[in-house]
Structure formats: C-alpha cells, structure tokens
Coordinates of C-alpha atoms and ligand atoms in Angstrom, one line a residue:
X1 CA -35.1 -83.2 -53.2
X2 CA -36.9 -79.5 -55.9
X3 CA -40.4 -78.8 -53.9
X4 CA -41.8 -76.3 -55.0
X5 CA -44.5 -74.1 -53.3
X6 CA -47.0 -72.8 -55.0
X7 CA -48.5 -69.3 -52.7
X8 CA -45.8 -68.0 -50.1
X9 CA -48.1 -66.9 -47.8
X10 CA -48.4 -68.8 -43.6
X11 CA -48.8 -71.9 -44.7
X12 CA -46.1 -71.9 -47.6
X13 CA -43.7 -69.7 -46.0
X14 CA -43.9 -72.0 -43.2
X15 CA -43.8 -75.3 -44.9
X16 CA -41.0 -74.0 -47.4
X17 CA -38.6 -73.2 -45.0
X18 CA -39.1 -76.3 -42.6
X19 CA -38.2 -78.3 -45.8
X20 CA -35.2 -75.7 -46.6
X21 CA -33.8 -76.9 -42.8
X22 CA -34.3 -80.1 -43.7
X23 CA -31.9 -80.0 -47.1
X24 CA -34.9 -79.6 -49.7
X25 CA -34.4 -77.2 -52.7
X26 CA -37.7 -74.6 -52.7
X27 CA -39.2 -73.0 -54.9
X28 CA -41.6 -70.5 -54.6
X29 CA -44.5 -70.5 -57.4
X30 CA -45.6 -66.8 -56.7
X31 CA -47.9 -64.4 -59.3
X32 CA -45.2 -61.6 -59.2
X33 CA -42.3 -62.9 -58.5
X34 CA -41.1 -59.3 -58.2
X35 CA -42.9 -58.0 -56.1
X36 CA -40.7 -57.1 -52.9
X37 CA -42.7 -58.6 -50.0
X38 CA -40.8 -62.0 -51.6
X39 CA -37.2 -60.8 -50.8
X40 CA -36.8 -62.2 -47.9
X41 CA -37.6 -65.5 -49.2
X42 CA -34.6 -65.3 -51.4
X43 CA -32.4 -66.4 -48.6
X44 CA -33.6 -69.9 -49.1
X45 CA -35.5 -70.5 -52.2
X46 CA -35.5 -69.4 -55.9
X47 CA -39.4 -66.8 -56.6
X48 CA -40.1 -68.6 -60.7
X49 CA -43.6 -67.8 -62.2
X50 CA -46.6 -70.1 -61.0
X51 CA -45.4 -72.6 -64.2
X52 CA -41.8 -72.7 -63.9
X53 CA -42.2 -73.8 -60.0
X54 CA -44.2 -76.6 -61.3
X55 CA -41.7 -77.1 -63.9
X56 CA -39.2 -77.0 -62.4
X57 CA -40.2 -79.0 -59.1
X58 CA -40.9 -83.2 -58.4
X59 CA -42.2 -82.3 -56.4
X60 CA -45.1 -79.8 -55.7
X61 CA -47.5 -78.2 -52.7
X62 CA -50.0 -76.5 -53.0
X63 CA -50.7 -73.4 -51.0
X64 CA -53.4 -71.4 -52.0
X65 CA -56.8 -69.0 -50.7
X66 CA -59.7 -72.2 -52.1
X67 CA -60.8 -69.4 -54.2
X68 CA -58.3 -68.6 -55.5
X69 CA -56.9 -73.1 -56.0
X70 CA -58.3 -73.9 -59.5
X71 CA -57.0 -70.2 -60.9
X72 CA -53.6 -71.4 -59.4
X73 CA -54.3 -74.9 -60.9
X74 CA -54.4 -74.1 -64.0
X75 CA -51.3 -71.8 -64.0
X76 CA -49.6 -74.6 -63.8
X77 CA -50.1 -75.4 -67.2
X78 CA -50.3 -78.9 -66.6
X79 CA -46.9 -79.1 -65.7
X80 CA -48.1 -81.1 -62.1
X81 CA -48.3 -84.5 -64.9
X82 CA -46.7 -87.1 -63.0
X83 CA -45.9 -85.5 -60.1
X84 CA -47.0 -85.6 -56.1
X85 CA -48.5 -82.4 -55.2
X86 CA -50.0 -82.3 -51.5
X87 CA -53.2 -80.5 -51.4
X88 CA -53.0 -78.1 -48.2
X89 CA -55.8 -75.8 -49.0
X90 CA -59.1 -76.7 -47.0
X91 CA -62.4 -75.7 -49.2
X92 CA -63.1 -72.9 -46.8
X93 CA -66.7 -70.6 -47.7
X94 CA -65.3 -66.8 -48.3
X95 CA -66.6 -65.9 -44.6
X96 CA -65.1 -68.5 -43.3
X97 CA -68.8 -69.5 -42.0
X98 CA -68.3 -73.2 -43.2
X99 CA -67.0 -75.1 -46.0
X100 CA -67.5 -75.3 -49.9
X101 CA -67.6 -79.0 -50.3
X102 CA -69.1 -82.2 -47.6
X103 CA -69.4 -85.1 -46.6
X104 CA -70.1 -86.5 -50.4
X105 CA -67.5 -84.6 -52.2
X106 CA -64.4 -82.6 -50.6
X107 CA -61.9 -80.0 -51.3
X108 CA -58.7 -82.5 -52.2
X109 CA -61.2 -84.7 -54.5
X110 CA -62.0 -81.6 -56.7
X111 CA -57.9 -80.8 -56.4
X112 CA -57.4 -84.2 -57.9
X113 CA -60.0 -83.2 -60.8
X114 CA -58.4 -79.2 -62.0
X115 CA -55.1 -81.6 -61.4
X116 CA -55.4 -84.5 -64.4
X117 CA -52.6 -85.9 -63.6
X118 CA -50.7 -85.2 -61.0
X119 CA -50.3 -87.8 -57.3
X120 CA -52.5 -86.1 -55.2
X121 CA -52.5 -86.3 -52.2
X122 CA -53.8 -84.2 -48.7
X123 CA -51.7 -83.1 -46.0
X124 CA -51.3 -80.3 -43.9
X125 CA -53.8 -78.9 -44.1
X126 CA -55.3 -80.3 -40.3
X127 CA -53.6 -78.2 -38.0
X128 CA -52.5 -74.2 -38.0
X129 CA -48.8 -73.2 -39.0
X130 CA -47.9 -73.1 -35.7
X131 CA -47.7 -76.0 -35.1
X132 CA -46.1 -76.4 -38.9
X133 CA -43.4 -74.8 -37.6
X134 CA -42.8 -76.8 -34.6
X135 CA -44.5 -79.9 -34.7
X136 CA -43.6 -80.0 -31.0
X137 CA -45.8 -79.8 -28.6
X138 CA -46.2 -80.0 -25.0
X139 CA -43.1 -83.1 -25.6
X140 CA -46.0 -84.1 -27.7
X141 CA -45.5 -84.8 -31.5
X142 CA -49.1 -82.9 -33.2
X143 CA -50.6 -85.6 -35.4
X144 CA -51.1 -85.2 -39.4
X145 CA -53.0 -87.3 -42.0
X146 CA -52.6 -87.9 -45.2
X147 CA -54.6 -89.8 -47.5
X148 CA -53.9 -90.1 -51.6
X149 CA -55.0 -92.6 -53.9
X150 CA -51.3 -93.5 -54.6
X151 CA -50.3 -95.7 -51.9
X152 CA -46.6 -94.7 -53.2
X153 CA -47.2 -91.0 -52.7
X154 CA -48.7 -91.8 -49.5
X155 CA -45.0 -93.0 -47.8
X156 CA -43.7 -90.5 -49.5
X157 CA -45.5 -88.3 -47.8
X158 CA -45.8 -89.9 -45.0
X159 CA -41.5 -89.5 -44.2
X160 CA -41.8 -86.1 -45.6
X161 CA -44.2 -84.4 -42.4
X162 CA -42.4 -87.6 -40.4
X163 CA -38.8 -86.1 -41.2
X164 CA -40.5 -82.4 -39.7
X165 CA -41.4 -84.1 -36.7
X166 CA -44.6 -84.9 -37.4
X167 CA -46.7 -88.0 -36.0
X168 CA -47.8 -88.9 -38.9
X169 CA -50.6 -91.3 -40.6
X170 CA -51.2 -92.7 -43.1
X171 CA -54.9 -92.1 -43.5
X172 CA -56.8 -93.7 -47.0
X173 CA -57.4 -93.5 -50.4
X174 CA -58.3 -89.2 -51.1
X175 CA -61.8 -89.5 -50.9
X176 CA -60.9 -89.2 -47.0
X177 CA -60.4 -85.5 -47.5
X178 CA -64.2 -85.5 -47.1
X179 CA -63.6 -85.9 -42.7
X180 CA -60.1 -84.0 -43.0
X181 CA -61.4 -81.2 -44.3
X182 CA -64.5 -80.8 -41.4
X183 CA -61.8 -81.7 -39.5
X184 CA -59.4 -79.1 -40.1
X185 CA -62.7 -76.7 -39.2
X186 CA -62.8 -77.9 -36.0
X187 CA -59.4 -76.6 -35.3
X188 CA -59.7 -73.5 -37.2
X189 CA -63.1 -72.9 -34.7
X190 CA -61.7 -74.1 -31.9
X191 CA -59.0 -71.5 -32.6
X192 CA -61.2 -68.5 -33.9
X193 CA -64.3 -68.3 -32.7
X194 CA -64.0 -70.5 -29.3
X195 CA -61.4 -68.1 -28.6
X196 CA -58.2 -71.3 -28.6
X197 CA -56.1 -69.2 -29.6
X198 CA -53.5 -71.0 -32.5
X199 CA -51.4 -72.6 -29.7
X200 CA -52.8 -75.8 -29.6
X201 CA -52.2 -79.1 -31.4
X202 CA -53.8 -82.8 -31.7
X203 CA -52.1 -85.5 -31.0
X204 CA -53.2 -89.8 -31.1
X205 CA -53.1 -91.4 -27.7
X206 CA -53.4 -95.1 -27.4
X207 CA -52.3 -94.8 -31.1
X208 CA -51.8 -98.7 -31.7
X209 CA -55.3 -99.5 -31.1
X210 CA -56.2 -96.5 -33.4
X211 CA -54.0 -97.1 -36.1
X212 CA -51.9 -98.7 -37.7
X213 CA -48.5 -97.0 -38.9
Ligands
NAP301 N1 -53.4 -70.7 -42.3 C1 -53.0 -71.9 -41.6 O1 -53.0 -72.2 -40.4 C2 -53.3 -73.2 -42.3 C3 -53.4 -74.5 -41.8 C4 -54.0 -75.1 -43.1 C5 -54.4 -75.1 -44.1 N2 -54.9 -73.8 -44.6 C6 -54.8 -73.7 -45.6 O2 -53.6 -73.7 -47.2 C7 -54.3 -72.4 -47.8 C8 -53.7 -71.4 -47.4 O3 -53.6 -70.4 -46.7 P1 -52.4 -69.7 -46.2 O4 -53.0 -68.8 -44.3 O5 -51.3 -69.7 -46.5 O6 -53.2 -68.3 -46.9 P2 -52.6 -66.8 -47.0 O7 -52.1 -66.5 -45.8 O8 -53.5 -66.1 -47.7 O9 -51.7 -67.1 -48.6 C9 -52.3 -67.7 -49.5 C10 -51.3 -67.5 -51.0 O10 -51.5 -67.4 -52.6 C11 -51.4 -66.6 -53.4 N3 -52.1 -66.9 -54.3 C12 -53.5 -66.4 -53.8 N4 -53.8 -66.9 -55.4 C13 -52.7 -67.3 -56.1 C14 -52.8 -67.8 -57.5 N5 -53.8 -67.8 -58.1 N6 -51.0 -68.7 -58.0 C15 -50.7 -68.4 -57.1 N7 -51.0 -68.3 -56.0 C16 -51.8 -67.5 -55.1 C17 -50.8 -65.7 -52.2 O11 -49.9 -64.3 -53.2 P3 -50.7 -63.6 -53.7 O12 -51.3 -62.8 -53.4 O13 -49.4 -62.3 -53.3 O14 -50.2 -63.5 -55.1 C18 -50.5 -65.9 -51.4 O15 -49.2 -65.8 -51.1 C19 -55.9 -72.4 -47.7 O16 -56.5 -73.6 -48.1 C20 -55.8 -72.5 -45.7 O17 -57.7 -72.7 -45.9 C21 -53.7 -72.8 -44.0

C-alpha cells in the first residue's frame, strides 16, 4: 500500500524503513522535501510536501512533535478524509515534564477533532524507536496497543503492526488513548529519568487472561 509518513525524525524514519521492508510504498510528507538532510531517504521513499504526500497515500502516519501536530494536520489540506490516519504522537509538554492531556482527554482524540473525516487510529506511541526497528527483544515480541473508534481501521493497523513484528492488541475505542499516552510516559520516564536507557520493552505475559486478541 502507499503509506505517507508525516515527519521524518526518529519515528518517521524507523517506521518508514520498516514498512518499506514489508513491501509498502513510502512517501514522506516534509516541510522542506528539498533539504539535503532527507537525501538518504530517497533510497526507499518518495519525498513530497505534506499535502502531496497525504494526497498520494492510502494510509497516513503522523510522526510529528506534539507542538507541531495541528500545523502538520492543517498542512495536509484535508487529504486525510476517509483515510486511516495513524497517530504515533504523544502530547508531551515542551520540557518533557509530563503530558498536556489526560485523563479526561487525549492527544489522539484531539487529532481526531483536528483531522475531521479521517479514520484516526492511535498506535506506535507506547514504545521507543529501538523497539520499532526491531520489536523482538530477548526472544519476546514488544506489545503494541491499538485504539480507534473504527473497528475496521483498528484491525488493519493491528495487522500492519503484526507484520512489523509486534505482539499487537486491539485495545478499544480512541478514548483509550487517555491511558496509552500516560503509558508511553512511563516508558519515557524509565528510559530517561530512571536511567534504564532505550534498550527495554514492555511485553504481555498470560495474555489470554488479560485481553482477548
Ligand atoms: N522518539 C521516540 O522513541 C517516540 C516513540 C513513540 C512516539 N513518539 C512520538 O512521535 C512523535 C515524533 O517523535 P520523533 O522522536 O520522531 O520526533 P523528531 O525526531 O523530533 O521528528 C519530528 C519530525 O517532524 C517533522 N515536523 C515538525 N513539524 C512539522 C510540521 N509542521 N509538518 C510536518 N513535519 C513536521 C520534523 O521535520 P523538520 O523539522 O525537518 O521539518 C521531524 O522530521 C512525537 O510526538 C513523539 O512524542 C516518539
């Protein structure tokens, strides 16, 4: 499928490369596609403006800093309408001291308000990019939670996540992003404030008792 990644930072690069390896066509949506810092991406992707990338894609992945996420959505010029829009962002405060939303709101729900008509799915926000590059850790697969009000979109992203190598779960409706985003903050806090570094992941044990897949 044609997948647009809006943002080519840590997350955009690792997911774009991973998805290209499983035969998806990658288009990066960039504020400045001619910037030479993006040249290396041309090996496996097309580089376009944000609006053109969204227009040419069947699926869109948002991988922008929270403070720029609304701008990036506006720059898509509604080319997300009717399409699955995967929100990987976390509404982090600028100083990383916490989240700007929760527990009665979430970044994911805000994205759905901003991108009216998109089939918003919250996913790929609860672990670091080292695990996105290689979801298998000590012979266990990293778990990935997937939330959306659109069941078909949720199932599609679950299979995409499985294909990338995650142990993926349909978590439920988009309002569950209210818990996924703080959960992401637990990962961030362990990695950077508690000195664990980025080489660890969350896995689910006894999963049949916890969640039906
Ligand atoms: N890093 C992680 O391990 C991780 C894990 C899970 C979730 N997340 C979340 O994923 C999001 C991205 O994180 P990241 O680490 O990849 O950030 P990053 O490395 O700072 O990359 C952000 C990218 O977004 C682009 N960008 C910024 N403003 C934009 C706009 N208005 N329109 C289009 N593109 C724009 C930047 O490109 P230019 O500045 O060159 O235009 C850059 O390529 C964040 O919300 C983060 O919380 C991160």
